[in-house]
XYZ file of C-alpha atoms in Angstrom:
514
model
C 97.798 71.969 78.880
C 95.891 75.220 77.772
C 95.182 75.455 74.306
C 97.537 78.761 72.361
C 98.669 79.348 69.300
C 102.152 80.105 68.340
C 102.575 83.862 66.626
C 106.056 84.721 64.685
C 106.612 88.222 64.422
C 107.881 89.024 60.614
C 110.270 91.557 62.010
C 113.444 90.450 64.221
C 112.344 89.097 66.894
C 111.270 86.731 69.999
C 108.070 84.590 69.058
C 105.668 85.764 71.524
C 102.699 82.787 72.197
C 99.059 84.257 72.624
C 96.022 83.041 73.674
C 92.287 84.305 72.884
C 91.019 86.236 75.758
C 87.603 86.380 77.295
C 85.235 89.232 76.456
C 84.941 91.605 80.091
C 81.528 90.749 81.530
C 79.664 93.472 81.515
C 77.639 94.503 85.079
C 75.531 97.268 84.079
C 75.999 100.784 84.965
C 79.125 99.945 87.139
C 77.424 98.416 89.687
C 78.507 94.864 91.214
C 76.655 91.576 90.273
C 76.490 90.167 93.614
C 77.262 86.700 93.790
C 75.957 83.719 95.428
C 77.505 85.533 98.387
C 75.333 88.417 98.072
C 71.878 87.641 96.633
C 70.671 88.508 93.832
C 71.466 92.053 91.984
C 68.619 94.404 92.827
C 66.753 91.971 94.925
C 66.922 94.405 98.436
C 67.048 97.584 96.235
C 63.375 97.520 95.461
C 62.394 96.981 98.672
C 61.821 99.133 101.866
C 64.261 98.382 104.505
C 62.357 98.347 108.123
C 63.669 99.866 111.478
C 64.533 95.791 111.913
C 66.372 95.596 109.171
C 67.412 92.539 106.958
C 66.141 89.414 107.043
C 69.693 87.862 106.454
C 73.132 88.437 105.326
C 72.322 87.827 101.760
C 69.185 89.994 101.589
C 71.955 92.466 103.448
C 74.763 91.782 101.288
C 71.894 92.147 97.589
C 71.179 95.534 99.099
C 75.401 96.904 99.137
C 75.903 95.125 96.250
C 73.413 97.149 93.907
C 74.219 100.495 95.591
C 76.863 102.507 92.974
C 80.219 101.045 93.837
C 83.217 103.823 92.368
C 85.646 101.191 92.667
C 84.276 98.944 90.065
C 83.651 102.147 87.698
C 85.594 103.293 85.019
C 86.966 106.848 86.084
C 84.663 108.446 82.769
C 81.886 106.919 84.242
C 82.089 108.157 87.770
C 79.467 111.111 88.522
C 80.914 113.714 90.191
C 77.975 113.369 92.745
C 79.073 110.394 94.315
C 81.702 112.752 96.262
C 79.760 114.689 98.490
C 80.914 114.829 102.077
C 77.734 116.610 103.006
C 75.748 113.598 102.439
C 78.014 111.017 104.534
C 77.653 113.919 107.783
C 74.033 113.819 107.433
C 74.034 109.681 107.121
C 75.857 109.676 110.050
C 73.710 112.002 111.793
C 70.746 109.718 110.857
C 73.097 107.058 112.582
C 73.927 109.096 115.737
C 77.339 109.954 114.762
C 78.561 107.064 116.409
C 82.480 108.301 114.535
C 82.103 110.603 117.387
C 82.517 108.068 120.221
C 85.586 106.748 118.681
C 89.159 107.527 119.206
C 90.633 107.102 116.094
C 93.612 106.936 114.106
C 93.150 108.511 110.189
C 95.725 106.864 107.057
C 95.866 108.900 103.974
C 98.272 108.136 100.826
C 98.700 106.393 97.665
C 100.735 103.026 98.516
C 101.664 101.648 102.047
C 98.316 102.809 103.904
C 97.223 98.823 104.346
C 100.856 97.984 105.995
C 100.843 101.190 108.052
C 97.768 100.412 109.290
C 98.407 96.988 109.426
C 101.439 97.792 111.630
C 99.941 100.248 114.384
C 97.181 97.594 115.036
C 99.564 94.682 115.616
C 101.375 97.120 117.915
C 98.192 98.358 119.689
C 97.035 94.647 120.125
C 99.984 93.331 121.450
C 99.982 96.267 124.249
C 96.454 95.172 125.293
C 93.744 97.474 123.646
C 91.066 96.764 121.285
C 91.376 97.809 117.759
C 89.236 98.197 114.746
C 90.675 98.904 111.137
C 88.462 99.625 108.271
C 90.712 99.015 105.101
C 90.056 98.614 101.179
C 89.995 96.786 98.725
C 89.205 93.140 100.063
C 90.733 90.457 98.509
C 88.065 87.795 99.418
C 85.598 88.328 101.268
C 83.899 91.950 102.125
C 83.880 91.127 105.557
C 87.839 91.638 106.145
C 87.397 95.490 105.291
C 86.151 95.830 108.811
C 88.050 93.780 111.601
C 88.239 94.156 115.560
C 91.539 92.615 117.069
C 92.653 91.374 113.767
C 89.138 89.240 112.939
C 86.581 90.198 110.700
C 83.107 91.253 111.399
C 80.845 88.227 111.449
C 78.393 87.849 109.169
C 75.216 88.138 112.194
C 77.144 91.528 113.005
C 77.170 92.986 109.765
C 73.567 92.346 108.671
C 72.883 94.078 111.487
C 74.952 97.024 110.890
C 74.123 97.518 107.374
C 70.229 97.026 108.016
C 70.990 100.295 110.513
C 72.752 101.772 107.591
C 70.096 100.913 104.952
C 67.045 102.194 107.440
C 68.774 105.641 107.846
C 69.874 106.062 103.859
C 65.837 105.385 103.096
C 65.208 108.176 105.520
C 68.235 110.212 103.944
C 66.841 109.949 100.245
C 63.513 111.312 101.100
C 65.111 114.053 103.114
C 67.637 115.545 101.191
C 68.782 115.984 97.317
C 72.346 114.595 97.612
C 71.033 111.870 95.861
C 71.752 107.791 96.963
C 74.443 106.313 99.281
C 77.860 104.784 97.555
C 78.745 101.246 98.832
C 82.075 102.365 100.228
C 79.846 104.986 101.655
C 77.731 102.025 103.312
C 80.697 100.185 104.600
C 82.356 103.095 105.960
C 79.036 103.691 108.001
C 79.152 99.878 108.817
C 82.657 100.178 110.457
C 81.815 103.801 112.560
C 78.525 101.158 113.846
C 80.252 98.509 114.471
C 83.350 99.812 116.389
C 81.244 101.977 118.327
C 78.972 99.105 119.341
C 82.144 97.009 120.238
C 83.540 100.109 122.184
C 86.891 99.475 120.545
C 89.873 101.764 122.542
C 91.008 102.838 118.442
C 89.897 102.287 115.292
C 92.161 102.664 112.306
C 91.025 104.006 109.234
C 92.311 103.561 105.988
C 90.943 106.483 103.592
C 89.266 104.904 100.613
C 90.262 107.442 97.984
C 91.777 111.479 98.267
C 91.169 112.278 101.392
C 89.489 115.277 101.110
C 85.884 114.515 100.044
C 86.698 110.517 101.348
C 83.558 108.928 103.017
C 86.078 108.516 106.545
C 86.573 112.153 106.734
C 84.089 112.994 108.756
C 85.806 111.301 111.737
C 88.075 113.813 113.982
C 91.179 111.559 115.011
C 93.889 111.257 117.684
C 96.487 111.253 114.704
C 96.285 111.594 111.005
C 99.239 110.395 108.674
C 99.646 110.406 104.890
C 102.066 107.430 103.158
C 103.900 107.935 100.191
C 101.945 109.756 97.635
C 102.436 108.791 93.575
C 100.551 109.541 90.500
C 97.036 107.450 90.809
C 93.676 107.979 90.629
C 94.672 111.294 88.382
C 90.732 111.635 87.155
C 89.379 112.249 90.525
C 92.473 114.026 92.455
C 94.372 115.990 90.597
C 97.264 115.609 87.533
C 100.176 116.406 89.523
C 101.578 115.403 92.317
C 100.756 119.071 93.984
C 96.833 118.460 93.534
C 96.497 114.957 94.516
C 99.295 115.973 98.026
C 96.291 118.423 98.676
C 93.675 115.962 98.500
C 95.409 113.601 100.393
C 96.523 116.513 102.947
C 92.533 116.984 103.357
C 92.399 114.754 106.166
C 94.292 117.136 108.575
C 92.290 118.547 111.068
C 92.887 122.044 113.249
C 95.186 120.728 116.553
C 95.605 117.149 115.343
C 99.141 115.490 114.870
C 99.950 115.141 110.916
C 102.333 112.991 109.971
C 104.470 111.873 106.933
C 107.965 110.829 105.982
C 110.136 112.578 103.677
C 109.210 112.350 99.636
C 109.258 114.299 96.584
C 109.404 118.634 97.920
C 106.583 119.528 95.802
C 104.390 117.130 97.790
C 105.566 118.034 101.514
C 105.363 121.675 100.486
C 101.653 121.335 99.389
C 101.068 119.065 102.505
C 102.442 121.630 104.710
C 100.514 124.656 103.238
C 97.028 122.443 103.886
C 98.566 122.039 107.758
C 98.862 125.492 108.033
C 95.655 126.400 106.643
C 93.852 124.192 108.597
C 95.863 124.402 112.141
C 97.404 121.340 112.063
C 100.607 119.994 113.575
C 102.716 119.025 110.651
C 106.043 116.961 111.122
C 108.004 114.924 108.666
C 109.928 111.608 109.515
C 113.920 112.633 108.477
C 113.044 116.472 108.987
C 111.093 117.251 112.208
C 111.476 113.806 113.103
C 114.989 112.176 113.399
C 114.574 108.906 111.084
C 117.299 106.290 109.891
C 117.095 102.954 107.969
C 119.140 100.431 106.511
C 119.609 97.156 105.173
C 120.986 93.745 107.174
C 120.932 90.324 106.457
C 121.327 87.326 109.351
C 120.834 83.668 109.937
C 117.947 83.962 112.125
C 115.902 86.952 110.324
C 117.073 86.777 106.850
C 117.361 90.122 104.509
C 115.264 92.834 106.407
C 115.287 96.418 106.884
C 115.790 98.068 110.542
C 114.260 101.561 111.755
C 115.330 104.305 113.706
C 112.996 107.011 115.232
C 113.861 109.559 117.655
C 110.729 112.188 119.403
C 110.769 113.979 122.260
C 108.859 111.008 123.785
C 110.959 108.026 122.680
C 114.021 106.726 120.957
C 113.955 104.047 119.250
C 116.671 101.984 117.690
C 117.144 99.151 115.276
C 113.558 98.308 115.019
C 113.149 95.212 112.973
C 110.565 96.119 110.233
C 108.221 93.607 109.524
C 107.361 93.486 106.107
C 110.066 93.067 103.405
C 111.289 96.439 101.339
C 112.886 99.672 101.536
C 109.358 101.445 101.476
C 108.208 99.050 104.254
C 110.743 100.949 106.007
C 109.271 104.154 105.644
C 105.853 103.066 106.538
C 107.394 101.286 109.535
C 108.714 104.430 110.769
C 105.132 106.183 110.159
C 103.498 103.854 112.413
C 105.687 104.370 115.240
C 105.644 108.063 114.834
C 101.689 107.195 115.448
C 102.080 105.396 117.753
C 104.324 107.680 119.897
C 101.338 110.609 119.255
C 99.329 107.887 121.033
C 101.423 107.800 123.683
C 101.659 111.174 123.899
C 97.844 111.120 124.453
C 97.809 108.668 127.456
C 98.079 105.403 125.419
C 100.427 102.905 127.716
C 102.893 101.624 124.374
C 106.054 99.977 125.938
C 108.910 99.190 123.390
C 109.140 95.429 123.745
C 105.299 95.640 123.550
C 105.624 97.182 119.774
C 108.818 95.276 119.071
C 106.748 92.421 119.726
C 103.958 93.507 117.798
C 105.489 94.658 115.020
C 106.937 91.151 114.795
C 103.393 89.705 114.155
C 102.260 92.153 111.529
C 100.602 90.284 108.211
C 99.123 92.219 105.418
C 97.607 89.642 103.247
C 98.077 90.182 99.105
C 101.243 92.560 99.745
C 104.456 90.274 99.166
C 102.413 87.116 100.289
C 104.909 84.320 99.647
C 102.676 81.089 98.916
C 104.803 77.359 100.014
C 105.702 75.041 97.265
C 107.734 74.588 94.787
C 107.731 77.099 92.680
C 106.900 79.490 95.138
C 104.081 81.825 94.031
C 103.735 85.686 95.378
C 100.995 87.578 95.615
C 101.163 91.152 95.657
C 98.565 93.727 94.580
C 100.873 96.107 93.214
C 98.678 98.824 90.866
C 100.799 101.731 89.880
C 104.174 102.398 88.746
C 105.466 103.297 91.888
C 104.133 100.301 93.814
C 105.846 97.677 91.121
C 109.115 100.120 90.862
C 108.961 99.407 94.976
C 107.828 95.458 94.457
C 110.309 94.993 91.771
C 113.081 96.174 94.226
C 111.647 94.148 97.464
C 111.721 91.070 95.595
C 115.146 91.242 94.741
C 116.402 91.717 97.848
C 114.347 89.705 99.628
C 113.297 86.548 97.599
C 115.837 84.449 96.322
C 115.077 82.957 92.808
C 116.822 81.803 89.422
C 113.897 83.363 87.267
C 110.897 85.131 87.635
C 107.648 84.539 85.764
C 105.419 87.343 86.067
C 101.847 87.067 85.854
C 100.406 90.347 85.208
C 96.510 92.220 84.911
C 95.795 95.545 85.516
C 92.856 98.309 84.909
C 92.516 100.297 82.155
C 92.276 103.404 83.747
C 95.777 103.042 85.460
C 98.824 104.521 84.353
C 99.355 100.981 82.080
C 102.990 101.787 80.228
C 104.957 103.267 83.302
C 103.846 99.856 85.273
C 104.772 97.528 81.963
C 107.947 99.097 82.309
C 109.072 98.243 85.592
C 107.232 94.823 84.643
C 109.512 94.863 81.661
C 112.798 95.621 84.255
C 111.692 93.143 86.937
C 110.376 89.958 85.299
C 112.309 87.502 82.965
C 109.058 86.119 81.618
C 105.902 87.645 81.667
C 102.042 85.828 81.090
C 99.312 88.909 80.794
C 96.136 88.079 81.960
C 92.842 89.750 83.066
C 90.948 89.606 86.405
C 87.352 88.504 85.595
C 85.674 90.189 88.684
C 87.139 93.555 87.701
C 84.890 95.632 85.030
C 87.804 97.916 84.539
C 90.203 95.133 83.770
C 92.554 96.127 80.332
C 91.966 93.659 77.872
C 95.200 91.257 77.792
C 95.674 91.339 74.602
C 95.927 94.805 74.393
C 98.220 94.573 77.518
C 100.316 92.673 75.177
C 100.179 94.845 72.293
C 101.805 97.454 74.667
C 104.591 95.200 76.290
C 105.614 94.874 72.819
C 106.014 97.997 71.692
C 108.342 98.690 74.953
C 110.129 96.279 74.834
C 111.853 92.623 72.927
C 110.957 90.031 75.796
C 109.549 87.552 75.379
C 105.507 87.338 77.043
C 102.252 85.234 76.741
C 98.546 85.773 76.831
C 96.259 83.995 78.816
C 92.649 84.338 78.805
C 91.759 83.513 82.325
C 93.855 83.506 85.757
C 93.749 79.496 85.755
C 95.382 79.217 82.282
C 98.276 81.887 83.072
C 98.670 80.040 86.103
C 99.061 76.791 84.108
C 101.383 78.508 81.458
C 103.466 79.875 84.292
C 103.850 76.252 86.245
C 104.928 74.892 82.560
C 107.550 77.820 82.236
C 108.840 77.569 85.737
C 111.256 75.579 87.344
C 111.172 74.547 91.387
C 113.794 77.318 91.980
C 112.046 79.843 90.152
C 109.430 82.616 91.254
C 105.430 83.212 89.817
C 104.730 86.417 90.869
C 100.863 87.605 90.364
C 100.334 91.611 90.105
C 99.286 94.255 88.548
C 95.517 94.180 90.203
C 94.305 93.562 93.827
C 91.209 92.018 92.222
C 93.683 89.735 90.576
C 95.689 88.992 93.834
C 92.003 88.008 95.672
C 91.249 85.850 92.632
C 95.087 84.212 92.627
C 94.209 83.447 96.910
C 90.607 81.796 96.018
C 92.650 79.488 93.327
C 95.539 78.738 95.196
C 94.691 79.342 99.174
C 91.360 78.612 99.265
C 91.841 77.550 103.204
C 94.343 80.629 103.933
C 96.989 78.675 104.433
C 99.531 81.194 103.503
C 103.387 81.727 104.553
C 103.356 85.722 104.433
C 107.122 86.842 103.476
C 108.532 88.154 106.879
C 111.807 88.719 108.200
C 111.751 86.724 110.942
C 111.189 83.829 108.622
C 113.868 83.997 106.815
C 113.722 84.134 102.618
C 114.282 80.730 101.392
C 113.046 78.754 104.038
């Protein structure tokens, strides 16, 4: 049992239990440690990459690892620099602009752009073609940001790649003055290689962050789309709504298909203004696009959510979605529009052949339902609007008698409007901190805030492992652990509990419950 110490407050109160937490480990400058995955920090940096590139994957992996990595960064500490599209379009033509070979499918937003594009490759599969999606974050292992056909990119295959990559950023450094390559700026690189060399018939990419300035906008897609768009990342994009639509909106390209689904007017009106401005065709799933959805329940799929999309090319009707949740839905919807633009351009998409697809579409770490008893879920929920939308899939989908919430999120999030729905969804809460994030809030602090909101009752853990055992103590076998707040919290939950993969992903073909 994990050590804690009992705290009464002196006002009226619940007694709230805390735990010390651990200090953040510090990784200098905002660059990753690399583990015994990866070498040694700085190890490859020193050294001059040859035309043969690495020697290995970990002399590969030491040289990503020490390159500056935004996601780790605090958003103060993130030069303005490290966005320069100018410098990924010469890196690439170092590289042979291999993006250029590709046909290509471009995912834009704030949440849902993993499921979407989870959801047009399990389509495109099942029909027969080769696909590539290059996604972020990872929850494990580095590898799964690139996959072909649903596998990740082997280890031989991306030491190879990134030795490429590494051979023309050397070149690109004593060329130019847009100063040093970005990791994401590496993998993204990686992915244009590597689906080129595997001659892929799509590749799906997920925009890292914006849009605008993103590393994966110097591809020219068949289709571009843009999920739902929420307050996030407000440093680097923009503090309303209007400003970070626009950044998003930057992936739309003069004569390509742009696509979204109806939201908040002030976004689709700044959307719509970058279409025009750019010559792009805008349409909007339940404007320009006829879109339904509703709610069922049935003995053989369980609570799920069916589409309806009607284009000049195709009707469809009562599309099962795959994933649970009214904004799965949505997304749903936006990956058939896709895939009808597809179509549209020669791509041979049957119904039953999407049906079917969309029937075996997983995204790990997003409502991940883990066996046993409790059940645990995993979902890597990180703004309000994501939890708001987790909060709500949960209880229509998952069937429980309490929910213990496990919690961690970074600082530089928007910490109070998620501890709020937190505070609406979760009958007990443990707060916790992920201890491979270097923007990680303090849980103590996250505690200190949950209090001030609100009466319930909470606990502080100083690692995953002890919330986990606090959680197991304050749960019964009918009751739910859900971990969230962080997908660096989420990969750290699947190393503990799933170190194998052995997961039961939460689908509606399998019904809640079972």
């Amino acid at each position: 049992m994990p050590t804690a110490r009992a705290t009464s407050s002196t006002k009226s109160g619940p007694t709230r239990v805390r735990t010390r937490t651990a200090k953040p480990t510090k990784t200098g400058r905002g660059r990753s440690s690399a583990s015994a995955k990866g070498g040694v920090k700085g190890s490859a940096s020193s050294k001059r990459v040859t035309k043969a590139g690495f020697e290995n994957y970990h002399a590969a992996i030491a040289w990503l690892m020490d390159l500056v990595n935004v996601e780790r960064l605090r958003p103060t500490r993130v030069d303005p620099k490290n966005f320069k599209l100018e410098r990924m379009k010469k890196l690439m033509a170092l590289l042979g602009d291999p993006q250029n070979e590709l046909r290509s499918v471009h995912i834009a937003g704030t949440n849902g752009k993993g499921s979407t594009v989870a959801m047009i490759g399990a389509c495109l599969r099942e029909a027969g073609y080769t696909e590539g999606t290059f996604t972020s974050p990872h929850l494990i292992d580095l590898r799964e940001r690139i996959q072909v056909n649903g596998k990740p990119i082997s280890h031989h295959a991306i030491t190879q790649v990134l030795g490429k990559v590494a051979f023309a950023a050397q070149k690109l450094d004593k060329s130019s003055k847009l100063g040093a390559i970005t990791f994401f700026e590496a993998m993204t690189a990686a992915a244009f290689l590597y689906f080129a060399e595997q001659a892929v018939d799509v590749a799906i990419f997920e925009v890292g962050l914006g849009g605008r300035l993103d590393a994966t906008n110097v591809l020219t897609p068949e289709v571009a789309a843009v999920t739902g768009i929420a307050m996030d990342h407000s440093v680097f994009l923009g503090d309303t709504l209007d400003k970070i639509a626009r950044e998003k909106a930057g992936v739309f390209k003069k004569g390509v298909p742009a696509l979204t689904f109806k939201q908040d007017a002030q976004i689709i009106n700044a959307m719509r203004e970058v279409a025009e401005e750019v010559g792009a065709e805008f349409q909007v799933l339940g404007s320009d696009i006829d879109f339904s959805c509703r709610f069922e329940a049935s003995a053989h799929l369980g609570p799920h959510m069916r589409v309806g999309l009607s284009t000049k090319q195709h009707t469809y009707e009562h599309i099962p979605v795959p994933l649970p949740g009214e904004h799965q839905a949505q997304n749903c919807g936006l990956a058939l529009a896709v895939l009808d633009k597809l179509r549209e351009r020669g791509f041979d998409l049957p119904e039953m052949k999407i049906i079917d697809g969309l029937s075996g579409a997983r995204i790990p770490g997003r409502m991940e339902l883990l066996k046993g008893e409790p059940r645990i879920l995993l979902d890597g929920a990180h703004n309000p609007s994501a939890m708001g939308a987790l909060v709500k899939s949960i209880g229509a989908h998952v069937p429980y008698d309490s929910m213990v919430m496990i919690f961690g999120c970074a600082a530089d999030k928007d910490v109070d409007g998620m501890l709020d729905e937190v505070a609406r969804g979760a009958d007990k809460v443990i707060f916790t901190r992920s201890t491979k994030n270097p923007r990680a809030m303090d849980a103590e602090e996250l505690g200190r805030r949950f209090a001030a909101r609100t009466p319930k009752m909470f606990q502080v853990a100083a690692s995953l492992e002890e919330a986990l055992q606090l959680a197991k103590l304050a749960a019964t076998r009918d009751d739910l652990i859900c971990i969230t707040g962080s997908f660096y919290l989420v990969g750290e939950a699947k190393k503990l509990l799933v170190p194998h993969e052995k997961t039961a992903a939460l689908a509606p073909h399998t019904p809640a419950g079972a």
